[in-house]
XYZ file of C-alpha atoms in Angstrom:
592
model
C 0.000 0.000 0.000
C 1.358 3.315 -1.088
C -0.400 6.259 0.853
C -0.380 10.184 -0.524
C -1.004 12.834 1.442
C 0.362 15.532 -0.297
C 3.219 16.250 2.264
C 5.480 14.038 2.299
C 4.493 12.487 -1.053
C 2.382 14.740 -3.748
C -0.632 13.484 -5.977
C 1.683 15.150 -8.744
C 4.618 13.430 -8.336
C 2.217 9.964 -7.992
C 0.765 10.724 -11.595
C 3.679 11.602 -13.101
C 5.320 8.423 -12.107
C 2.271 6.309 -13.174
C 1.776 7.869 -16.817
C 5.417 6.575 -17.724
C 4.084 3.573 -18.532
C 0.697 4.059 -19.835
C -1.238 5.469 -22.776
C -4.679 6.493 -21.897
C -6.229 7.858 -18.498
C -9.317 8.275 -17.222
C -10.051 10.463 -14.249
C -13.356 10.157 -12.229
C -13.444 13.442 -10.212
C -15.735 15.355 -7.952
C -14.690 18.689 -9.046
C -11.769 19.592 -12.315
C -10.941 22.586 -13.345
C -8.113 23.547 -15.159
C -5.870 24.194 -12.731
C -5.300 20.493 -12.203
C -4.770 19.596 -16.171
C -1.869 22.693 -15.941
C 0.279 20.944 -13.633
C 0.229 17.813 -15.687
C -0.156 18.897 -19.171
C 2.780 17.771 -20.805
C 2.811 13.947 -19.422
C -0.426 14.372 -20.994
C 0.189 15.690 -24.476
C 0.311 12.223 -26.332
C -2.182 10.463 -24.250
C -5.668 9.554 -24.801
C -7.929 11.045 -21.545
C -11.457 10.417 -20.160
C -12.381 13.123 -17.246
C -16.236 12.352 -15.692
C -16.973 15.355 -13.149
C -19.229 14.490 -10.293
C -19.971 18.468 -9.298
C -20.030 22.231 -10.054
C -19.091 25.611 -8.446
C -22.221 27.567 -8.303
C -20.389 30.360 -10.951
C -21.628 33.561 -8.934
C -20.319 32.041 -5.876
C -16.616 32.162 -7.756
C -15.457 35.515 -6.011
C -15.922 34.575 -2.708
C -14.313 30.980 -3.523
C -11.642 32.765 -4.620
C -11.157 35.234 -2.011
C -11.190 31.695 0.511
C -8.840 30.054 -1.497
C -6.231 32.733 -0.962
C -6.392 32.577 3.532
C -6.769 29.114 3.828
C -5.720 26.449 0.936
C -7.952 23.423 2.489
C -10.667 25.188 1.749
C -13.444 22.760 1.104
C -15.345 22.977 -2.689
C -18.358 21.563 -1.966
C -20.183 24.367 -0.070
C -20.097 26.775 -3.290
C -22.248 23.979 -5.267
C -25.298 25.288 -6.868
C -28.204 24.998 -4.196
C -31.853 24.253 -4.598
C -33.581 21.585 -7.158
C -31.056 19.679 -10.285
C -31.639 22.269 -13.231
C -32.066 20.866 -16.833
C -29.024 19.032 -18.739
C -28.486 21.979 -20.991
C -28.444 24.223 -17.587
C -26.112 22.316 -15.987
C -23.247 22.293 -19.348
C -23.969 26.284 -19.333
C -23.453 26.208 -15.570
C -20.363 24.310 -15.478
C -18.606 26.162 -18.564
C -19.531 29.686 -17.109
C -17.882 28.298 -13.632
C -14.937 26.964 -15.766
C -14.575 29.878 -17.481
C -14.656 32.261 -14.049
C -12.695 29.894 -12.570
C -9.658 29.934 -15.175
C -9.989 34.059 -15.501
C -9.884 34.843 -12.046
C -6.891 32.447 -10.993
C -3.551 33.339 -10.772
C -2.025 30.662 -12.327
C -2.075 31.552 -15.763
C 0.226 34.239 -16.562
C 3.566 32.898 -17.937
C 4.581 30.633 -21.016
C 4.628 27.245 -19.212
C 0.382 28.133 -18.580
C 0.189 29.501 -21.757
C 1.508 25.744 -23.373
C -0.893 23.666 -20.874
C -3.641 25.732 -22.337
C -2.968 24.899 -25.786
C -2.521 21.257 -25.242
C -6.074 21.547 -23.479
C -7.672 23.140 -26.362
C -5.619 20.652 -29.194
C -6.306 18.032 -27.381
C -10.465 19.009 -27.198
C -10.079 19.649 -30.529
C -8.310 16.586 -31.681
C -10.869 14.423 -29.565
C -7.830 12.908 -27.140
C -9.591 14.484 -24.031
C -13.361 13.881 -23.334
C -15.246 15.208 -20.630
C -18.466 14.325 -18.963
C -20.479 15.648 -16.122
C -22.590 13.136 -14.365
C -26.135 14.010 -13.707
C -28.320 11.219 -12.386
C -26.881 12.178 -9.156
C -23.802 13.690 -7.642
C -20.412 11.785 -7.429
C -18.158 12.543 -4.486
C -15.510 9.893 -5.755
C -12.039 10.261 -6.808
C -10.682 7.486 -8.845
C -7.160 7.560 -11.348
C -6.994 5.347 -13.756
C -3.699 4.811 -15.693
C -4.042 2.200 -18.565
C -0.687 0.928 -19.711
C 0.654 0.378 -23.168
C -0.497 -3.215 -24.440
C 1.877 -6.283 -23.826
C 2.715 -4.768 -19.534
C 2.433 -7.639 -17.572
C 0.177 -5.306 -14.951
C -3.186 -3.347 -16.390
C -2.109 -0.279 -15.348
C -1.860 1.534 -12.061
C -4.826 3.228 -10.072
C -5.155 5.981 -7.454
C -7.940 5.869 -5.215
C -8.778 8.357 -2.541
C -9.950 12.289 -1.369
C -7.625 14.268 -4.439
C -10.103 16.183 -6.731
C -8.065 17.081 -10.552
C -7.492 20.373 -8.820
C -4.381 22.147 -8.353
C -5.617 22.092 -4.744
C -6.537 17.777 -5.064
C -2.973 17.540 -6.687
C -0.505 19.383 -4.280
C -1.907 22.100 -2.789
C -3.979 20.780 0.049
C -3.863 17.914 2.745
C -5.377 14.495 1.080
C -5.174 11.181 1.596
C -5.084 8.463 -1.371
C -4.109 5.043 -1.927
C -2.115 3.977 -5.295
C -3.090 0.009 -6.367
C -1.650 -1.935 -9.287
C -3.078 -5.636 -8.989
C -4.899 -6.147 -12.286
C -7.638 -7.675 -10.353
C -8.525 -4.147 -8.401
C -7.607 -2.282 -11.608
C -10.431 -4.350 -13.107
C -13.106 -3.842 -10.987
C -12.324 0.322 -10.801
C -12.081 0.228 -14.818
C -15.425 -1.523 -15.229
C -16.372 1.076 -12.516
C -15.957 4.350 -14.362
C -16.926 2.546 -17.821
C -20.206 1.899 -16.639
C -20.515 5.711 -14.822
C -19.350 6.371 -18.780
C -21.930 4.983 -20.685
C -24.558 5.838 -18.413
C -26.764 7.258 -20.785
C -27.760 10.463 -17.907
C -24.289 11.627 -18.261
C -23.660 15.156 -19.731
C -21.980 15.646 -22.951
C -19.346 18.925 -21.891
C -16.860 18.033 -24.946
C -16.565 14.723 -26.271
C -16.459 13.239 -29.885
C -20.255 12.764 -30.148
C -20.753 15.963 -28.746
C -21.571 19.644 -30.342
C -18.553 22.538 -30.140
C -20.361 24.610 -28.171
C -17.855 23.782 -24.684
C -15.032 25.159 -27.391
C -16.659 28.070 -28.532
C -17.605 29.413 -25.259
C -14.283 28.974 -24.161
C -12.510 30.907 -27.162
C -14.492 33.524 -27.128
C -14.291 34.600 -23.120
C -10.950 33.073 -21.868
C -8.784 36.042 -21.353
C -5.907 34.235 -23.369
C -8.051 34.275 -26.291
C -8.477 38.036 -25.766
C -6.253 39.807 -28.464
C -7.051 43.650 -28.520
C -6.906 45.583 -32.117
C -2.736 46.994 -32.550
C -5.017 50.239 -32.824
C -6.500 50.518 -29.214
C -3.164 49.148 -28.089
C -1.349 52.189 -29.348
C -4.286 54.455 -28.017
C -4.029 53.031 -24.558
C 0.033 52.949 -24.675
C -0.489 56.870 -25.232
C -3.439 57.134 -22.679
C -1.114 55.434 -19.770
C 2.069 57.482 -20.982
C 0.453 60.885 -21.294
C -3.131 60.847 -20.639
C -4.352 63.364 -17.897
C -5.262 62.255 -14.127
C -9.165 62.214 -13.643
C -10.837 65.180 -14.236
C -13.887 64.274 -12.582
C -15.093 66.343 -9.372
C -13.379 65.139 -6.228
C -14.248 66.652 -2.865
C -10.737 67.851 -1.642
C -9.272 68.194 2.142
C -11.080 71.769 2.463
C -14.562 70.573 1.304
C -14.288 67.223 3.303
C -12.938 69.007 6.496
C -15.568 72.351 6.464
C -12.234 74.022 5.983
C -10.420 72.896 8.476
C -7.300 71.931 6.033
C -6.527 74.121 3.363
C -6.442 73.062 -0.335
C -2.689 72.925 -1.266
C -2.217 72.055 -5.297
C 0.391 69.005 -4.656
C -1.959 67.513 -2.340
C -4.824 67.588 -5.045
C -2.978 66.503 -7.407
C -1.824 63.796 -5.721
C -5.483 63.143 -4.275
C -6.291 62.528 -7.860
C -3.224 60.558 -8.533
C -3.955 58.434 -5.539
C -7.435 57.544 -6.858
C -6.985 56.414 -10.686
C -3.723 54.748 -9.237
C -5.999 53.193 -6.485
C -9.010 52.315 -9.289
C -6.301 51.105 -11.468
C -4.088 49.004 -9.722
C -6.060 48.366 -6.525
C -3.469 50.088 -4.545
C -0.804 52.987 -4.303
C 2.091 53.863 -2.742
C 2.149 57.306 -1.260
C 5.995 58.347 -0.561
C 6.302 61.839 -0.538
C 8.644 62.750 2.021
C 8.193 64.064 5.407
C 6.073 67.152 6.296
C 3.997 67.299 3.256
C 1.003 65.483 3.998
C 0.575 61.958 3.537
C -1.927 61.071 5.692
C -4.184 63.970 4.638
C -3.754 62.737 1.048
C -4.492 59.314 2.643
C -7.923 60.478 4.241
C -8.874 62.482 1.108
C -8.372 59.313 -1.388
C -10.179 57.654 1.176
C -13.038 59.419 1.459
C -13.390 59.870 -2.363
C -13.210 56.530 -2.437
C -16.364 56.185 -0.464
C -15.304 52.306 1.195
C -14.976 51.003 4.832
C -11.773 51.732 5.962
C -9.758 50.241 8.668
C -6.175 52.299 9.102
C -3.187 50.435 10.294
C -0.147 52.633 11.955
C 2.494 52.788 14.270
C 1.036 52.947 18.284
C 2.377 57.144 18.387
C 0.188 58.158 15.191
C -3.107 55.921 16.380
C -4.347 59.018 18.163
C -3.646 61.416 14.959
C -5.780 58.960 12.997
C -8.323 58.982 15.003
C -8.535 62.584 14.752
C -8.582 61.898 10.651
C -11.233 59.412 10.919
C -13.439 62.077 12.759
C -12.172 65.333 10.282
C -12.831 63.575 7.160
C -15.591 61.765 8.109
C -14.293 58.480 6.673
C -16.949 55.463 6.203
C -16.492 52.301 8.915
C -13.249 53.829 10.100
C -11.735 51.753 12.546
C -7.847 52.191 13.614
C -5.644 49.624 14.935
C -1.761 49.556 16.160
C 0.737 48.148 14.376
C 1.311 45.748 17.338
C -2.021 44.151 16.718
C -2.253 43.078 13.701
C -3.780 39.742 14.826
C -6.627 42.035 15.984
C -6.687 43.175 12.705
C -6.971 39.885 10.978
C -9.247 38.481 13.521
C -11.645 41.421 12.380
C -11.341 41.132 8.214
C -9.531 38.267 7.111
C -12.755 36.769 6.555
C -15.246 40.213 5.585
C -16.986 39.553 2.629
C -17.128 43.120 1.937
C -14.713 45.105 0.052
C -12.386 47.055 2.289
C -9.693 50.127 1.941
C -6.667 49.400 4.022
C -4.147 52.639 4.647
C -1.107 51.326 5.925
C 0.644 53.893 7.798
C 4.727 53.422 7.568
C 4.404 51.106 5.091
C 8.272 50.072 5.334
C 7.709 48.476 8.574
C 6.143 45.880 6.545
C 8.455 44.794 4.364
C 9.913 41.982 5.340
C 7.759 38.758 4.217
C 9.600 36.486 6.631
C 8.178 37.909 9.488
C 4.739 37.132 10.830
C 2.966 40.567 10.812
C 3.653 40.206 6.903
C 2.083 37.446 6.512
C -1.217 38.178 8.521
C -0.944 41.416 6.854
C -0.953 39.744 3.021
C -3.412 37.482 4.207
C -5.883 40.763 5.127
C -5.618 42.847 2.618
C -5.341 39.611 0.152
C -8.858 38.221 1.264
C -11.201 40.023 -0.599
C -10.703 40.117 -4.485
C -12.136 43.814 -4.551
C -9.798 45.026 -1.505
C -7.809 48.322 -2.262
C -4.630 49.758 -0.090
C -3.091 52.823 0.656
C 0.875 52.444 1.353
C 2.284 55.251 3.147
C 5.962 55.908 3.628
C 8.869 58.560 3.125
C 11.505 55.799 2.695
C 10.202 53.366 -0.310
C 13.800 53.910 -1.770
C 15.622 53.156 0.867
C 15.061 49.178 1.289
C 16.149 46.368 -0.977
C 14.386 45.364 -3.907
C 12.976 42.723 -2.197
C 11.272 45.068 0.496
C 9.497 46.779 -2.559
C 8.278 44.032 -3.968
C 6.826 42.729 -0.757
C 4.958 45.880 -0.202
C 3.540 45.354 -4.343
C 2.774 42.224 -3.055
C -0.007 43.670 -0.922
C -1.842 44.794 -3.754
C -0.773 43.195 -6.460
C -0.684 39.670 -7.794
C 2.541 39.220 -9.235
C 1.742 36.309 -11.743
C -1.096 38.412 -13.009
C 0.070 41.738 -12.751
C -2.271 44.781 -13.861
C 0.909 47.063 -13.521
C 2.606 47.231 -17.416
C 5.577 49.068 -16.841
C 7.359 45.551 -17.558
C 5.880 42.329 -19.368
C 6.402 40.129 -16.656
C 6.743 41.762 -12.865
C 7.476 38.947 -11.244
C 10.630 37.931 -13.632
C 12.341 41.420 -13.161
C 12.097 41.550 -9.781
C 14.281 38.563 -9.180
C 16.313 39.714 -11.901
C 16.540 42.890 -9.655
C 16.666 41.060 -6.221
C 19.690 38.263 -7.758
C 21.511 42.093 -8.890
C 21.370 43.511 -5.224
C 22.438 40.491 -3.875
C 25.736 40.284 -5.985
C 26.346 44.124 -5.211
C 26.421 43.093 -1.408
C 28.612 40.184 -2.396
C 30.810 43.281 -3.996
C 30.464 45.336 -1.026
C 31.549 42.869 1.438
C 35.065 41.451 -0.616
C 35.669 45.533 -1.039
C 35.315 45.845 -4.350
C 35.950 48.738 -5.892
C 33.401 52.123 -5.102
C 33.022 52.968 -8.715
C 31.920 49.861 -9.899
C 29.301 49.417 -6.880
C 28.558 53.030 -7.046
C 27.422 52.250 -11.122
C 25.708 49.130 -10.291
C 23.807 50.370 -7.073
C 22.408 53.577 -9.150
C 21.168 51.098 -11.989
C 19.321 48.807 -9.569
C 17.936 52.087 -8.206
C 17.078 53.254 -11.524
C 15.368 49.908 -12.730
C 13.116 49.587 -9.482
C 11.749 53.070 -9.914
C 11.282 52.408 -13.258
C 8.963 49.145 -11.966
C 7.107 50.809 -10.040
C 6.471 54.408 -11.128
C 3.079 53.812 -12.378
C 1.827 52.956 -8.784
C 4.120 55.350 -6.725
C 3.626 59.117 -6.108
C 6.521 60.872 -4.518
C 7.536 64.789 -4.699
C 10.247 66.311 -1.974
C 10.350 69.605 -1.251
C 12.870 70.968 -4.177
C 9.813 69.692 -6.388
C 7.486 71.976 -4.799
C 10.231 74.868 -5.091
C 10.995 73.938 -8.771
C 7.353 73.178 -10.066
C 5.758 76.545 -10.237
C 2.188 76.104 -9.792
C 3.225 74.365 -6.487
C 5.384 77.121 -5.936
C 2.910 79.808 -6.661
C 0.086 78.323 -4.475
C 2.736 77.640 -1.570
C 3.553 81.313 -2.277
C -0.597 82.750 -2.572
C -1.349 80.531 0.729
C 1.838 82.187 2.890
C 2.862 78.421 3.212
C 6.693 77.809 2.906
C 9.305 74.697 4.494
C 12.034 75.401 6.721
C 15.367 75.164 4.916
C 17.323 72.213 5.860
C 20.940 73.153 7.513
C 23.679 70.665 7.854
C 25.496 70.499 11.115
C 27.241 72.853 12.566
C 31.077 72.293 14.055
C 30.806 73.838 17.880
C 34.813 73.496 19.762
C 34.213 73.549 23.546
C 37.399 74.299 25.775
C 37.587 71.461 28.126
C 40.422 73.156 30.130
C 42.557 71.125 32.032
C 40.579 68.033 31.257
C 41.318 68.399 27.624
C 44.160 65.983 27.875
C 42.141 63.839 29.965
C 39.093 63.595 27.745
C 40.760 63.299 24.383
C 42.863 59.911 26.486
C 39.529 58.716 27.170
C 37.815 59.267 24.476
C 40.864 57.528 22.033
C 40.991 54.141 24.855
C 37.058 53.498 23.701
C 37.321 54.028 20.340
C 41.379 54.308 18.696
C 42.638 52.251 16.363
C 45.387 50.461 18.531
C 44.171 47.023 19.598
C 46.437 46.599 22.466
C 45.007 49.321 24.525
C 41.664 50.578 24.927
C 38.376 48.973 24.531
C 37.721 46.996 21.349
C 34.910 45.337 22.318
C 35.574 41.791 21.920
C 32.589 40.280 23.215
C 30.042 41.920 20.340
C 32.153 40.021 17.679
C 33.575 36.447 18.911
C 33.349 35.063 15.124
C 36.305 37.466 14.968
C 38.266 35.264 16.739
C 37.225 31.879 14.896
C 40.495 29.180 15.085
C 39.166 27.159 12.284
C 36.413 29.231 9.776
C 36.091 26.120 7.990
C 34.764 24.118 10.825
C 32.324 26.488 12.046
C 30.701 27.006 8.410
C 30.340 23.155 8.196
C 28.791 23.184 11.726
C 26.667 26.464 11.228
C 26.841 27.065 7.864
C 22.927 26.489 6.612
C 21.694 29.391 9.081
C 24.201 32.297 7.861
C 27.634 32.782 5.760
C 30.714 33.970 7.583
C 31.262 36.854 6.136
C 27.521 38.699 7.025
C 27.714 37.275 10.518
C 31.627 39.054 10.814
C 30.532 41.983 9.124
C 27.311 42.252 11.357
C 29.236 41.324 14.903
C 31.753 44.270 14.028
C 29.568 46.978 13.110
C 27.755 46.112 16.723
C 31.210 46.112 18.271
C 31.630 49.699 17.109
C 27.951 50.937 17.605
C 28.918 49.980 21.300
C 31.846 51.941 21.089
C 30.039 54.653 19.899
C 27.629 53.764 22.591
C 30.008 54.781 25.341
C 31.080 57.585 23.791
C 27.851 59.436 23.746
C 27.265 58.222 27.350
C 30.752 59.364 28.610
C 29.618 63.171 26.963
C 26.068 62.517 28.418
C 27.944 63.140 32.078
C 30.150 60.628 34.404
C 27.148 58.611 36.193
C 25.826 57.294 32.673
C 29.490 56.465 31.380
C 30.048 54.853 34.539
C 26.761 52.540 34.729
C 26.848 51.563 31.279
């Protein structure tokens, strides 16, 4: 007995294996869609295939499926059936085909070349009458049963799988199952005779077979997106409509008119207001990076409002207070607020809404690491809804790695399915861009030289604001001085920004403890190793007697050289540590 469970041993990886040997298949199934033909496709391509479906998905119950499938992958089909009395046999093909057809558009498995081949090995081998499918009707069939007939003159039949696995992507790998593979001809016998007679059973539905009508095909070319090839014409008009085409110009209630004047209208705020909105409409999210002092969150709360959605507002614990003041000033919809710290709170509250929701995520960048759990609830929030939008705010978008940027995209965008066309594939460059950075740290850490990782760091930065331009609005303050109807209005409204001063060098005369204070200061933090503090306990890998041995030993959780260069740089922060305790006065040098 060979047992799959989809953990230690995949339904995939059991097919595969079986259709070495064989040259037909035939697949009794409670539920298939395509997603389970995709991940098989081309162990299929010169094989003859029978699929009998026992059930449906109700087709206006797809969104919400969807939405379910994305927080929690052993998610159960059967509850988005069709309810009520069996409809007629020509309601139930036009029932299943609109549910296929939902089912392949709205998935997010079919945007690169390998999904593009399955498809057209589906739709050749429909055509060419080597795949047949049937949906039962007499009544509904829960069973799964695999049937792999092997080429004639095997000693053995073929091989079977028996068991929970639906010809799903979730039946196949990406849920918990549990099936049984069997090979004795007898048991192959009795399952084969099994599914023949389900077959022939003269109740069954026609959905494509060889004595059955187009009509599955038809339907399926003309509303699968991948069939969907727009005129070169409207391509070139929409090219120019993304590339120059004004923001919005319909009426948008701005901070004054929300607020009963209690913020003034600046004209980089409105603009942005609009920006935020077609960005927000377009994309289903935007990241708002201006940088400090110039208004984010009342850009936020403006988009928001025009936006007219609940809203739930996520920031750090010291700006929940100054967002509750927004909520009440511009009067947003459902406000609630919660602390960064509780995001648990947070997805305790929505991960499971069934109503579309506008997240504003105040310092966005503390989010951008997916490793870490808060991520992860986070994604799973402001994932669960198909018809979610988000509002990133954040000065420092430019600051993190390319991975950190993507991670925040990730929030409101799907990369395998992309609606942002800066690039043909999003998800491709960014590794591209992430495998870049990683080799310029390489560069940093072996000292290369500074003008080659002073080129290469300034491309990567150029390339990832290039990605993601068309979702990002960002202006500093020597835009506001340069543009001059920002400069103008700034002007009209007596509104101006302190100018920025760099520090100033004050000399203090220490007197007779001049000599005494310059000794101490050069013991923590001179050069000389054999005097002074060096802080040898923030760096022990330092002091390694045999690197080799501790990278075979410890090796798989970090490489030497980050964990050296990390234990130094906290050797000299402590240094520095002591340094601005020793000036902070004698009691603080003396108990740290």
């Amino acid at each position: 007995m060979t047992l799959i469970d989809n953990k230690e041993k995949t339904m995939v990886e059991a097919i595969k294996k079986a259709m070495v040997d064989s040259d037909s298949v035939d697949i009794l199934t409670a539920f298939f869609y395509f997603s389970g033909f995709k991940m098989i496709a081309e162990e299929l391509k010169d094989k003859k295939m029978r699929i009998l479906v026992g059930k449906y998905i109700d087709p206006s119950e797809m969104g919400v499926m969807m939405a379910e499938a994305k927080q929690n992958p052993d998610f159960s089909l059967d509850k988005y059936e069709p309810r009520g009395s069996r409809p007629t046999r020509n309601k139930q093909k036009e029932l299943y085909t609109e549910g296929f057809i939902e089912f392949f558009n709205k998935s997010a498995l079919h945007d690169d070349t390998d999904d593009q081949s399955a498809y057209k090995i589906f739709e050749d081998k429909l055509r060419n009458g080597t795949l047949e499918i049937k949906l039962c009707n007499k009544h509904q069939n829960h069973a799964k049963d695999y049937l792999f007939h092997n080429k004639p003159g095997e000693e053995n039949m073929g091989t079977g799988i028996f068991g929970s696995s639906n010809f799903t992507y979730q039946g196949l790998q990406g849920q918990g199952e549990l099936d049984d593979v069997y090979t004795d001809n007898k048991t192959f016998s009795l399952h084969k005779n099994h599914f023949n007679n389900l077959w022939d059973d003269a109740e069954t539905i026609d959905i494509k077979t060889m004595e059955s009508d187009d009509s599955f095909i038809k339907d399926i070319e003309k509303r699968l997106w991948i069939h969907s090839i727009p005129e070169p014409y409207k391509v070139y008009i929409r090219i120019l409509h993304e590339l120059f085409g004004k923001e919005m110009e319909n009426d948008i209630k701005t901070p004054n008119d929300i607020t009963d004047g209690q913020f003034s209208n600046l004209e980089y705020q409105i603009d942005a207001i609009k920006m935020g909105i077609d960005r927000v409409q377009k994309y289903d999210g935007v990241l708002v990076a201006d940088v400090v002092g110039l208004g984010k969150s009342v850009i936020g709360s403006a988009i928001a409002y025009n936006l007219d959605l609940p809203v739930v507002v996520i920031a750090p614990p010291h700006l929940k207070p100054q967002w509750e003041d927004y909520q009440e000033q511009f009067n947003l919809r459902g406000a609630r607020v919660f602390s960064t710290g509780k995001i648990s709170d947070v997805y305790e509250h929505y991960s499971k809404s069934s109503r579309p929701t506008l997240f504003i995520i105040d310092e966005a960048h503390r989010f951008r690491n997916e490793d870490t759990d808060d991520y992860k609830l986070l994604h799973q929030i402001v994932r669960s809804h198909p018809e979610n939008k988000v509002i990133l705010l954040t000065a420092t978008p430019f600051n993190n790695r390319p991975e950190d940027v993507f991670a925040l995209l990730k929030l409101f965008q799907t990369p395998s399915r992309s609606t942002i066309r800066s690039v043909d594939n999003l998800s491709l460059r960014f590794r591209d861009l992430i495998d870049q950075y990683k080799q310029l740290q390489k560069l940093r850490r072996s000292k290369g030289g500074q003008e080659e990782i002073d080129s290469k760091a300034l491309l990567i930065s150029s390339e990832l604001r290039r990605l993601i331009e068309m979702v990002v609005i960002r202006r500093s303050r020597i835009d506001l001085r340069n543009l001059t109807r920002y400069r103008e209005d700034l002007i009209r409204q007596n509104i101006d920004f302190a100018n920025v001063v760099g520090p100033e060098l004050l000399d203090y005369d220490m007197g007779k403890l001049s000599d005494l204070y310059a000794r101490t200061l050069n013991q923590i933090t001179g050069d000389d190793i054999d005097e002074g503090f060096i802080g040898a306990r923030y760096k022990p890998t330092s002091y390694l007697k045999d690197d080799k041995l501790f990278l075979e030993k410890y090796g798989e959780f970090f490489d030497d050289t980050t964990l050296k260069t990390a234990q130094a740089n906290l050797s000299k922060f402590m240094r520095k540590l002591l340094v601005t305790r020793f000036e902070s006065s004698k009691f603080a040098f003396k108990t740290t």
